[in-house]
Amino acid sequence: MKTLNIPYVPTLDDLELRHVAERMETESLRQSIDVVNWNEYSYKPIAVFDIARSEKDLYIHYFIRGLSLRAMADKDGEYVHPDSCVEFFMRRKEDLSYTNFEFNCIGTCLAARGSNRNDRAPFAAHEYRMIRRYTTVQREAFAEKTGIHEWELTVAIPFELMGLEASNLPDMIRGNFYKCADETANPHYVTWSPIDLPSPDYHCPEHFGELRF
């Protein structure tokens, strides 16, 4: 199980989201999503994320370089894991339920809460609107493009959507970060914190790492 300490960078709230990545380059924590847990899916793109927090939001900036680019989902609430996708799963340490935030390369989001893979309550439209996103990929759906592609995605997730009180954050939450692209020519399931299961499964809070504020 991995552990990371999330830096506090209050000035992020003063920036337009498209400029946040530049500030995070020097003031955030950088981590790699580079654990291949399942040998039958051995392809590993370059996947890193910068993470920091402000007074009210958790900021994550993803940088991806790898084979193929796909974005068929263009409406929040649609499945994005078949596309070129990055994901953040979290839960409060005293909770049985956890929340998943999944984004494809054009910023489409799937988010839900629940205690397991099947028992999940999807986010409402107003909650999706609270998640700010900036992507370097044009925000329109497209079929898979082959070759090597680079893309970046910055998201700002309000703490309240994670069930946290921004003015009274806990010392620690549990979470994991993922990179996948189920329905591309090079499917992969890469993680930040290792998962010891026989087949790909991201809905496994028992394998979440520790995220400290």
Short mmCIF file of C-alpha atoms in Angstrom, two decimals:
data_model
loop_
_atom_site.label_atom_id
_atom_site.label_comp_id
_atom_site.label_asym_id
_atom_site.label_seq_id
_atom_site.Cartn_x
_atom_site.Cartn_y
_atom_site.Cartn_z
CA MET A 1 0.00 0.00 0.00
CA LYS A 2 1.34 3.39 -0.98
CA THR A 3 1.12 6.69 0.91
CA LEU A 4 1.26 10.27 -0.34
CA ASN A 5 1.10 13.69 1.34
CA ILE A 6 -1.08 16.21 -0.52
CA PRO A 7 0.46 19.72 -0.55
CA TYR A 8 -1.66 22.75 0.37
CA VAL A 9 -1.48 25.37 -2.41
CA PRO A 10 -4.18 27.99 -1.73
CA THR A 11 -3.23 30.12 -4.75
CA LEU A 12 -4.60 27.48 -7.12
CA ASP A 13 -8.07 28.93 -6.56
CA ASP A 14 -6.88 32.25 -7.99
CA LEU A 15 -6.01 30.75 -11.38
CA GLU A 16 -8.03 29.81 -14.41
CA LEU A 17 -8.03 26.03 -14.59
CA ARG A 18 -6.05 26.03 -17.84
CA HIS A 19 -3.17 27.70 -15.97
CA VAL A 20 -3.25 25.44 -12.92
CA ALA A 21 -0.89 22.81 -14.38
CA GLU A 22 1.92 25.34 -14.63
CA ARG A 23 1.64 26.23 -10.93
CA MET A 24 1.36 22.57 -9.96
CA GLU A 25 4.57 21.80 -11.86
CA THR A 26 6.58 23.29 -8.98
CA GLU A 27 4.22 23.26 -5.98
CA SER A 28 2.38 19.94 -6.11
CA LEU A 29 3.36 16.32 -5.49
CA ARG A 30 4.10 14.21 -8.59
CA GLN A 31 3.38 10.49 -8.67
CA SER A 32 3.41 7.77 -11.33
CA ILE A 33 0.63 5.38 -12.26
CA ASP A 34 2.95 2.56 -13.19
CA VAL A 35 1.99 -0.68 -11.45
CA VAL A 36 1.11 -3.53 -13.82
CA ASN A 37 -0.89 -5.93 -11.65
CA TRP A 38 -2.05 -8.34 -14.36
CA ASN A 39 0.53 -9.82 -16.73
CA GLU A 40 -2.00 -10.51 -19.47
CA TYR A 41 -2.34 -6.72 -19.75
CA SER A 42 1.33 -5.80 -19.83
CA TYR A 43 1.17 -2.59 -21.87
CA LYS A 44 2.08 0.41 -19.71
CA PRO A 45 1.73 3.94 -21.09
CA ILE A 46 3.48 6.85 -19.40
CA ALA A 47 0.98 8.07 -16.82
CA VAL A 48 1.77 10.57 -14.08
CA PHE A 49 -0.29 12.90 -11.95
CA ASP A 50 0.37 16.02 -9.92
CA ILE A 51 -1.82 16.49 -6.86
CA ALA A 52 -2.46 19.41 -4.50
CA ARG A 53 -5.31 20.95 -2.56
CA SER A 54 -6.68 24.41 -2.00
CA GLU A 55 -9.19 25.67 0.56
CA LYS A 56 -12.12 23.94 -1.15
CA ASP A 57 -10.92 21.65 -3.96
CA LEU A 58 -8.65 18.73 -4.67
CA TYR A 59 -6.64 19.40 -7.84
CA ILE A 60 -5.28 16.57 -9.99
CA HIS A 61 -3.30 17.14 -13.17
CA TYR A 62 -2.75 14.05 -15.32
CA PHE A 63 -0.13 13.69 -18.08
CA ILE A 64 -0.43 10.69 -20.40
CA ARG A 65 1.68 9.48 -23.32
CA GLY A 66 0.94 6.21 -25.06
CA LEU A 67 -0.54 4.28 -27.90
CA SER A 68 -4.01 5.11 -29.22
CA LEU A 69 -6.48 7.82 -28.26
CA ARG A 70 -10.23 7.21 -27.96
CA ALA A 71 -13.14 9.29 -26.66
CA MET A 72 -16.57 7.97 -27.59
CA ALA A 73 -18.32 9.15 -24.41
CA ASP A 74 -19.17 12.85 -24.57
CA LYS A 75 -21.89 13.22 -21.92
CA ASP A 76 -21.30 13.06 -18.17
CA GLY A 77 -22.63 9.85 -16.68
CA GLU A 78 -21.68 7.70 -19.67
CA TYR A 79 -19.13 4.90 -19.30
CA VAL A 80 -15.67 6.30 -19.95
CA HIS A 81 -13.47 3.30 -19.11
CA PRO A 82 -13.59 1.97 -22.70
CA ASP A 83 -11.96 5.26 -23.78
CA SER A 84 -8.54 6.68 -22.98
CA CYS A 85 -9.31 7.14 -19.32
CA VAL A 86 -7.88 8.16 -15.94
CA GLU A 87 -9.61 7.50 -12.64
CA PHE A 88 -9.52 8.52 -8.98
CA PHE A 89 -11.29 6.40 -6.35
CA MET A 90 -11.54 7.52 -2.71
CA ARG A 91 -13.25 6.87 0.58
CA ARG A 92 -13.23 8.40 4.01
CA LYS A 93 -11.33 6.12 6.36
CA GLU A 94 -14.40 5.40 8.51
CA ASP A 95 -16.67 4.65 5.54
CA LEU A 96 -17.71 1.44 3.85
CA SER A 97 -18.83 3.40 0.80
CA TYR A 98 -16.40 4.94 -1.67
CA THR A 99 -16.63 7.39 -4.58
CA ASN A 100 -15.24 6.93 -8.09
CA PHE A 101 -14.29 9.82 -10.37
CA GLU A 102 -13.52 8.62 -13.91
CA PHE A 103 -12.55 10.87 -16.84
CA ASN A 104 -11.81 10.23 -20.48
CA CYS A 105 -9.33 12.33 -22.42
CA ILE A 106 -11.93 14.94 -23.45
CA GLY A 107 -13.03 15.46 -19.84
CA THR A 108 -16.27 13.47 -19.80
CA CYS A 109 -16.88 12.24 -16.25
CA LEU A 110 -18.53 9.23 -14.68
CA ALA A 111 -18.90 9.50 -10.91
CA ALA A 112 -20.86 7.51 -8.35
CA ARG A 113 -20.99 6.52 -4.68
CA GLY A 114 -21.64 3.15 -3.10
CA SER A 115 -20.30 0.24 -1.09
CA ASN A 116 -19.45 -2.05 -4.01
CA ARG A 117 -19.30 -2.24 -7.79
CA ASN A 118 -23.01 -2.96 -8.23
CA ASP A 119 -24.56 -0.85 -5.46
CA ARG A 120 -23.74 2.64 -6.70
CA ALA A 121 -25.64 5.92 -6.77
CA PRO A 122 -24.67 8.07 -9.78
CA PHE A 123 -23.93 11.75 -9.41
CA ALA A 124 -26.69 14.21 -10.22
CA ALA A 125 -26.34 16.76 -13.02
CA HIS A 126 -25.62 19.62 -10.60
CA GLU A 127 -22.83 17.60 -8.98
CA TYR A 128 -21.17 16.97 -12.34
CA ARG A 129 -21.28 20.71 -13.01
CA MET A 130 -19.29 21.30 -9.82
CA ILE A 131 -16.31 19.32 -11.14
CA ARG A 132 -14.14 21.70 -13.16
CA ARG A 133 -12.11 20.22 -16.00
CA TYR A 134 -9.53 21.37 -18.53
CA THR A 135 -8.14 19.09 -21.22
CA THR A 136 -5.61 19.54 -24.00
CA VAL A 137 -7.80 17.40 -26.30
CA GLN A 138 -10.63 19.04 -28.24
CA ARG A 139 -13.86 18.30 -26.41
CA GLU A 140 -15.77 16.32 -29.00
CA ALA A 141 -16.24 12.57 -29.37
CA PHE A 142 -14.05 10.59 -31.75
CA ALA A 143 -13.26 6.98 -32.60
CA GLU A 144 -9.87 5.48 -31.80
CA LYS A 145 -6.83 7.19 -33.30
CA THR A 146 -3.78 4.97 -33.59
CA GLY A 147 -0.16 5.96 -33.08
CA ILE A 148 1.45 7.68 -30.08
CA HIS A 149 -0.48 10.49 -28.43
CA GLU A 150 0.10 12.84 -25.51
CA TRP A 151 -2.65 14.51 -23.51
CA GLU A 152 -3.20 16.32 -20.25
CA LEU A 153 -6.24 16.69 -18.05
CA THR A 154 -6.64 18.96 -15.03
CA VAL A 155 -9.59 18.48 -12.69
CA ALA A 156 -10.73 20.36 -9.59
CA ILE A 157 -13.00 18.25 -7.38
CA PRO A 158 -14.78 20.01 -4.49
CA PHE A 159 -14.22 18.33 -1.15
CA GLU A 160 -17.97 18.31 -0.54
CA LEU A 161 -18.40 15.87 -3.43
CA MET A 162 -16.08 13.52 -1.56
CA GLY A 163 -18.16 13.77 1.59
CA LEU A 164 -15.51 15.93 3.27
CA GLU A 165 -15.83 19.21 5.13
CA ALA A 166 -13.36 21.61 3.50
CA SER A 167 -12.79 23.58 6.72
CA ASN A 168 -12.19 20.43 8.76
CA LEU A 169 -10.40 17.89 6.61
CA PRO A 170 -9.39 14.57 8.17
CA ASP A 171 -5.74 13.66 8.56
CA MET A 172 -6.11 10.95 5.95
CA ILE A 173 -8.42 9.41 3.38
CA ARG A 174 -7.93 6.24 1.34
CA GLY A 175 -7.70 6.19 -2.45
CA ASN A 176 -6.15 4.95 -5.66
CA PHE A 177 -5.39 6.33 -9.12
CA TYR A 178 -5.81 4.39 -12.34
CA LYS A 179 -5.14 4.49 -16.08
CA CYS A 180 -7.14 2.30 -18.45
CA ALA A 181 -8.49 2.06 -21.99
CA ASP A 182 -10.58 -1.08 -22.17
CA GLU A 183 -11.73 -0.95 -25.80
CA THR A 184 -8.62 0.30 -27.58
CA ALA A 185 -6.10 -1.72 -29.56
CA ASN A 186 -3.83 -1.69 -26.48
CA PRO A 187 -6.05 -2.31 -23.45
CA HIS A 188 -4.36 -1.74 -20.11
CA TYR A 189 -5.13 -1.52 -16.39
CA VAL A 190 -2.36 0.34 -14.59
CA THR A 191 -2.54 1.57 -11.00
CA TRP A 192 -0.78 3.84 -8.51
CA SER A 193 -1.17 1.59 -5.47
CA PRO A 194 -0.84 -2.17 -6.16
CA ILE A 195 -3.89 -4.43 -6.38
CA ASP A 196 -3.49 -8.07 -5.40
CA LEU A 197 -6.43 -9.65 -7.23
CA PRO A 198 -6.49 -12.34 -9.94
CA SER A 199 -8.13 -10.17 -12.63
CA PRO A 200 -8.55 -6.44 -13.31
CA ASP A 201 -10.81 -4.79 -10.74
CA TYR A 202 -10.61 -1.18 -9.59
CA HIS A 203 -13.58 -1.45 -7.22
CA CYS A 204 -11.47 -2.76 -4.38
CA PRO A 205 -11.15 -0.22 -1.52
CA GLU A 206 -9.24 -2.78 0.53
CA HIS A 207 -6.31 -2.05 -1.82
CA PHE A 208 -6.52 1.75 -1.64
CA GLY A 209 -3.45 3.65 -0.52
CA GLU A 210 -3.29 6.45 2.06
CA LEU A 211 -3.72 10.09 1.02
CA ARG A 212 -2.68 12.46 3.79
CA PHE A 213 -3.67 16.11 4.08
#
